Amino acid sequence: MGTSATNSGKISVLFHYDDQTVKKRLNSEQLTALLGADLIFIDQFKEERKIDKKVWKSHVNGVELAIYLKQHR
């Protein structure tokens, strides 16, 4: 996903936990907060998850961020 006039400053973020994937579009403030976070709450996962790794992926349409999550406790 690249930036364009209609998507200025937004980036696609894919959250992976077990066999589930949730896609969100974040603005620069949300992305900055995410990059500094150790824990995150995604509604579909029902409880906080610990961020295991962050992987930037580039492709023909731009860049996206994949966040891999694991159990918090």
Short mmCIF file of N, CA, C and O in Angstrom, two decimals:
data_model
loop_
_atom_site.label_atom_id
_atom_site.label_comp_id
_atom_site.label_asym_id
_atom_site.label_seq_id
_atom_site.Cartn_x
_atom_site.Cartn_y
_atom_site.Cartn_z
N MET A 1 0.84 -1.17 0.00
CA MET A 1 0.00 0.00 0.00
C MET A 1 0.88 1.22 0.00
O MET A 1 1.72 1.36 0.85
N GLY A 2 0.71 2.07 -0.92
CA GLY A 2 1.47 3.30 -0.95
C GLY A 2 0.61 4.46 -0.48
O GLY A 2 -0.56 4.31 -0.19
N THR A 3 1.22 5.62 -0.39
CA THR A 3 0.43 6.79 -0.05
C THR A 3 0.01 7.47 -1.33
O THR A 3 0.70 7.44 -2.33
N SER A 4 -1.15 8.07 -1.30
CA SER A 4 -1.65 8.81 -2.45
C SER A 4 -2.47 9.98 -1.92
O SER A 4 -2.61 10.15 -0.73
N ALA A 5 -3.03 10.76 -2.80
CA ALA A 5 -3.83 11.90 -2.36
C ALA A 5 -5.02 11.46 -1.52
O ALA A 5 -5.40 12.14 -0.57
N THR A 6 -5.59 10.32 -1.83
CA THR A 6 -6.75 9.85 -1.06
C THR A 6 -6.34 9.12 0.21
O THR A 6 -7.13 8.98 1.12
N ASN A 7 -5.11 8.62 0.28
CA ASN A 7 -4.64 7.85 1.43
C ASN A 7 -3.43 8.51 2.09
O ASN A 7 -2.59 7.83 2.66
N SER A 8 -3.32 9.81 1.97
CA SER A 8 -2.15 10.52 2.47
C SER A 8 -1.87 10.20 3.92
O SER A 8 -2.72 10.37 4.79
N GLY A 9 -0.65 9.73 4.17
CA GLY A 9 -0.22 9.47 5.54
C GLY A 9 -0.75 8.20 6.16
O GLY A 9 -0.49 7.95 7.33
N LYS A 10 -1.45 7.37 5.44
CA LYS A 10 -1.99 6.11 5.98
C LYS A 10 -1.13 4.94 5.52
O LYS A 10 -0.59 4.95 4.43
N ILE A 11 -1.02 3.95 6.40
CA ILE A 11 -0.28 2.74 6.05
C ILE A 11 -1.08 1.52 6.50
O ILE A 11 -1.78 1.57 7.51
N SER A 12 -1.00 0.45 5.73
CA SER A 12 -1.67 -0.79 6.11
C SER A 12 -0.81 -1.56 7.09
O SER A 12 0.39 -1.70 6.88
N VAL A 13 -1.44 -2.02 8.17
CA VAL A 13 -0.75 -2.82 9.18
C VAL A 13 -1.52 -4.12 9.33
O VAL A 13 -2.74 -4.12 9.51
N LEU A 14 -0.81 -5.23 9.22
CA LEU A 14 -1.42 -6.55 9.38
C LEU A 14 -0.99 -7.11 10.73
O LEU A 14 0.21 -7.25 11.00
N PHE A 15 -1.96 -7.41 11.58
CA PHE A 15 -1.69 -7.99 12.88
C PHE A 15 -1.92 -9.49 12.79
O PHE A 15 -3.01 -9.92 12.40
N HIS A 16 -0.91 -10.28 13.14
CA HIS A 16 -0.99 -11.74 13.06
C HIS A 16 -0.94 -12.32 14.47
O HIS A 16 -0.05 -12.00 15.25
N TYR A 17 -1.92 -13.18 14.78
CA TYR A 17 -1.91 -13.92 16.03
C TYR A 17 -2.45 -15.31 15.76
O TYR A 17 -3.57 -15.46 15.28
N ASP A 18 -1.65 -16.33 16.05
CA ASP A 18 -1.99 -17.71 15.70
C ASP A 18 -2.37 -17.78 14.23
O ASP A 18 -1.59 -17.36 13.40
N ASP A 19 -3.57 -18.23 13.90
CA ASP A 19 -3.98 -18.32 12.50
C ASP A 19 -4.89 -17.16 12.08
O ASP A 19 -5.46 -17.18 11.01
N GLN A 20 -5.01 -16.13 12.91
CA GLN A 20 -5.85 -14.98 12.62
C GLN A 20 -5.02 -13.81 12.12
O GLN A 20 -3.90 -13.59 12.59
N THR A 21 -5.58 -13.06 11.20
CA THR A 21 -4.95 -11.84 10.70
C THR A 21 -6.00 -10.74 10.67
O THR A 21 -7.11 -10.95 10.19
N VAL A 22 -5.62 -9.58 11.19
CA VAL A 22 -6.49 -8.41 11.18
C VAL A 22 -5.74 -7.29 10.48
O VAL A 22 -4.58 -7.01 10.80
N LYS A 23 -6.40 -6.65 9.52
CA LYS A 23 -5.78 -5.55 8.78
C LYS A 23 -6.37 -4.23 9.26
O LYS A 23 -7.59 -4.09 9.36
N LYS A 24 -5.50 -3.28 9.57
CA LYS A 24 -5.91 -1.93 9.99
C LYS A 24 -5.16 -0.92 9.14
O LYS A 24 -4.07 -1.18 8.67
N ARG A 25 -5.77 0.26 8.96
CA ARG A 25 -5.10 1.37 8.28
C ARG A 25 -4.85 2.44 9.33
O ARG A 25 -5.77 2.90 9.98
N LEU A 26 -3.59 2.78 9.51
CA LEU A 26 -3.20 3.71 10.56
C LEU A 26 -2.63 4.99 9.99
O LEU A 26 -1.95 4.98 8.96
N ASN A 27 -2.88 6.10 10.70
CA ASN A 27 -2.26 7.37 10.32
C ASN A 27 -0.89 7.46 10.99
O ASN A 27 -0.49 6.57 11.75
N SER A 28 -0.17 8.52 10.75
CA SER A 28 1.21 8.62 11.25
C SER A 28 1.28 8.65 12.78
O SER A 28 2.20 8.07 13.36
N GLU A 29 0.32 9.28 13.45
CA GLU A 29 0.33 9.31 14.92
C GLU A 29 0.09 7.92 15.49
O GLU A 29 0.76 7.51 16.44
N GLN A 30 -0.86 7.20 14.93
CA GLN A 30 -1.14 5.84 15.39
C GLN A 30 0.06 4.92 15.13
O GLN A 30 0.40 4.09 15.96
N LEU A 31 0.68 5.08 13.98
CA LEU A 31 1.84 4.26 13.63
C LEU A 31 3.00 4.54 14.59
O LEU A 31 3.66 3.61 15.06
N THR A 32 3.24 5.79 14.91
CA THR A 32 4.30 6.15 15.86
C THR A 32 4.05 5.51 17.21
O THR A 32 4.96 4.94 17.82
N ALA A 33 2.82 5.57 17.70
CA ALA A 33 2.48 4.94 18.98
C ALA A 33 2.68 3.42 18.91
O ALA A 33 3.21 2.82 19.85
N LEU A 34 2.27 2.81 17.81
CA LEU A 34 2.42 1.37 17.65
C LEU A 34 3.88 0.95 17.65
O LEU A 34 4.26 -0.03 18.29
N LEU A 35 4.72 1.69 16.96
CA LEU A 35 6.14 1.33 16.87
C LEU A 35 6.84 1.40 18.22
O LEU A 35 7.81 0.69 18.45
N GLY A 36 6.33 2.20 19.14
CA GLY A 36 6.92 2.30 20.47
C GLY A 36 6.26 1.39 21.50
O GLY A 36 6.67 1.35 22.66
N ALA A 37 5.26 0.63 21.10
CA ALA A 37 4.49 -0.19 22.03
C ALA A 37 5.07 -1.59 22.21
O ALA A 37 5.71 -2.12 21.30
N ASP A 38 4.83 -2.14 23.39
CA ASP A 38 5.18 -3.54 23.66
C ASP A 38 3.94 -4.42 23.69
O ASP A 38 4.01 -5.60 23.39
N LEU A 39 2.80 -3.82 24.07
CA LEU A 39 1.52 -4.52 24.13
C LEU A 39 0.51 -3.78 23.27
O LEU A 39 0.59 -2.57 23.11
N ILE A 40 -0.46 -4.53 22.76
CA ILE A 40 -1.51 -3.91 21.96
C ILE A 40 -2.82 -4.65 22.15
O ILE A 40 -2.82 -5.86 22.38
N PHE A 41 -3.93 -3.93 22.09
CA PHE A 41 -5.25 -4.54 22.17
C PHE A 41 -5.92 -4.40 20.82
O PHE A 41 -6.09 -3.29 20.30
N ILE A 42 -6.31 -5.52 20.23
CA ILE A 42 -7.08 -5.58 18.99
C ILE A 42 -8.40 -6.23 19.34
O ILE A 42 -8.41 -7.34 19.91
N ASP A 43 -9.51 -5.59 19.04
CA ASP A 43 -10.84 -6.10 19.42
C ASP A 43 -11.05 -7.57 19.07
O ASP A 43 -11.55 -8.33 19.88
N GLN A 44 -10.66 -7.96 17.88
CA GLN A 44 -10.90 -9.32 17.42
C GLN A 44 -10.14 -10.38 18.23
O GLN A 44 -10.53 -11.53 18.26
N PHE A 45 -9.05 -9.99 18.88
CA PHE A 45 -8.26 -10.95 19.66
C PHE A 45 -8.70 -11.01 21.11
O PHE A 45 -8.19 -11.80 21.88
N LYS A 46 -9.63 -10.16 21.52
CA LYS A 46 -10.32 -10.19 22.82
C LYS A 46 -9.50 -9.76 24.04
O LYS A 46 -10.04 -9.49 25.07
N GLU A 47 -8.17 -9.74 23.96
CA GLU A 47 -7.35 -9.30 25.09
C GLU A 47 -6.01 -8.79 24.58
O GLU A 47 -5.67 -8.97 23.42
N GLU A 48 -5.26 -8.13 25.47
CA GLU A 48 -3.96 -7.61 25.08
C GLU A 48 -3.04 -8.72 24.59
O GLU A 48 -3.08 -9.83 25.10
N ARG A 49 -2.23 -8.37 23.61
CA ARG A 49 -1.22 -9.29 23.09
C ARG A 49 0.13 -8.59 23.11
O ARG A 49 0.23 -7.38 22.92
N LYS A 50 1.17 -9.36 23.33
CA LYS A 50 2.53 -8.84 23.32
C LYS A 50 3.03 -8.83 21.88
O LYS A 50 2.82 -9.78 21.14
N ILE A 51 3.69 -7.75 21.51
CA ILE A 51 4.26 -7.67 20.18
C ILE A 51 5.54 -8.51 20.16
O ILE A 51 6.46 -8.28 20.94
N ASP A 52 5.57 -9.48 19.28
CA ASP A 52 6.71 -10.39 19.16
C ASP A 52 7.73 -9.82 18.17
O ASP A 52 8.92 -9.76 18.46
N LYS A 53 7.26 -9.44 16.98
CA LYS A 53 8.17 -8.84 16.00
C LYS A 53 7.40 -7.95 15.04
O LYS A 53 6.19 -8.11 14.85
N LYS A 54 8.13 -7.02 14.45
CA LYS A 54 7.59 -6.07 13.49
C LYS A 54 8.38 -6.23 12.20
O LYS A 54 9.61 -6.17 12.22
N VAL A 55 7.68 -6.47 11.10
CA VAL A 55 8.35 -6.72 9.83
C VAL A 55 7.79 -5.78 8.76
O VAL A 55 6.58 -5.81 8.47
N TRP A 56 8.64 -4.96 8.20
CA TRP A 56 8.24 -4.10 7.08
C TRP A 56 8.32 -4.91 5.80
O TRP A 56 9.30 -5.61 5.57
N LYS A 57 7.28 -4.81 4.97
CA LYS A 57 7.25 -5.52 3.70
C LYS A 57 6.99 -4.51 2.59
O LYS A 57 6.06 -3.72 2.67
N SER A 58 7.82 -4.56 1.57
CA SER A 58 7.57 -3.69 0.43
C SER A 58 7.15 -4.56 -0.76
O SER A 58 7.59 -5.70 -0.89
N HIS A 59 6.27 -4.02 -1.56
CA HIS A 59 5.76 -4.73 -2.73
C HIS A 59 5.40 -3.70 -3.78
O HIS A 59 5.59 -2.50 -3.58
N VAL A 60 4.87 -4.14 -4.87
CA VAL A 60 4.61 -3.27 -6.01
C VAL A 60 3.67 -2.10 -5.67
O VAL A 60 3.80 -1.03 -6.24
N ASN A 61 2.77 -2.27 -4.71
CA ASN A 61 1.84 -1.21 -4.34
C ASN A 61 2.33 -0.33 -3.21
O ASN A 61 1.61 0.54 -2.76
N GLY A 62 3.53 -0.55 -2.70
CA GLY A 62 4.06 0.29 -1.64
C GLY A 62 4.63 -0.53 -0.50
O GLY A 62 5.30 -1.51 -0.72
N VAL A 63 4.30 -0.11 0.72
CA VAL A 63 4.87 -0.72 1.91
C VAL A 63 3.75 -1.03 2.90
O VAL A 63 2.77 -0.29 3.00
N GLU A 64 3.90 -2.13 3.63
CA GLU A 64 2.99 -2.43 4.73
C GLU A 64 3.81 -2.96 5.88
O GLU A 64 4.97 -3.34 5.72
N LEU A 65 3.23 -2.95 7.05
CA LEU A 65 3.89 -3.42 8.26
C LEU A 65 3.15 -4.63 8.78
O LEU A 65 1.94 -4.60 8.94
N ALA A 66 3.88 -5.71 9.01
CA ALA A 66 3.30 -6.92 9.60
C ALA A 66 3.73 -6.97 11.06
O ALA A 66 4.92 -6.86 11.37
N ILE A 67 2.76 -7.09 11.97
CA ILE A 67 3.03 -7.18 13.40
C ILE A 67 2.64 -8.58 13.85
O ILE A 67 1.49 -8.99 13.68
N TYR A 68 3.60 -9.31 14.41
CA TYR A 68 3.34 -10.67 14.90
C TYR A 68 3.18 -10.60 16.41
O TYR A 68 4.03 -10.03 17.10
N LEU A 69 2.08 -11.17 16.90
CA LEU A 69 1.72 -11.08 18.30
C LEU A 69 1.82 -12.44 18.98
O LEU A 69 1.70 -13.47 18.33
N LYS A 70 2.02 -12.41 20.28
CA LYS A 70 2.02 -13.65 21.07
C LYS A 70 1.26 -13.39 22.36
O LYS A 70 0.94 -12.26 22.70
N GLN A 71 1.00 -14.45 23.09
CA GLN A 71 0.27 -14.37 24.36
C GLN A 71 1.00 -13.42 25.30
O GLN A 71 2.22 -13.43 25.38
N HIS A 72 0.24 -12.58 26.00
CA HIS A 72 0.82 -11.56 26.89
C HIS A 72 1.46 -12.17 28.11
O HIS A 72 2.50 -11.74 28.57
N ARG A 73 0.89 -13.18 28.69
CA ARG A 73 1.39 -13.72 29.96
C ARG A 73 2.34 -14.80 29.78
O ARG A 73 2.75 -15.59 29.40
#
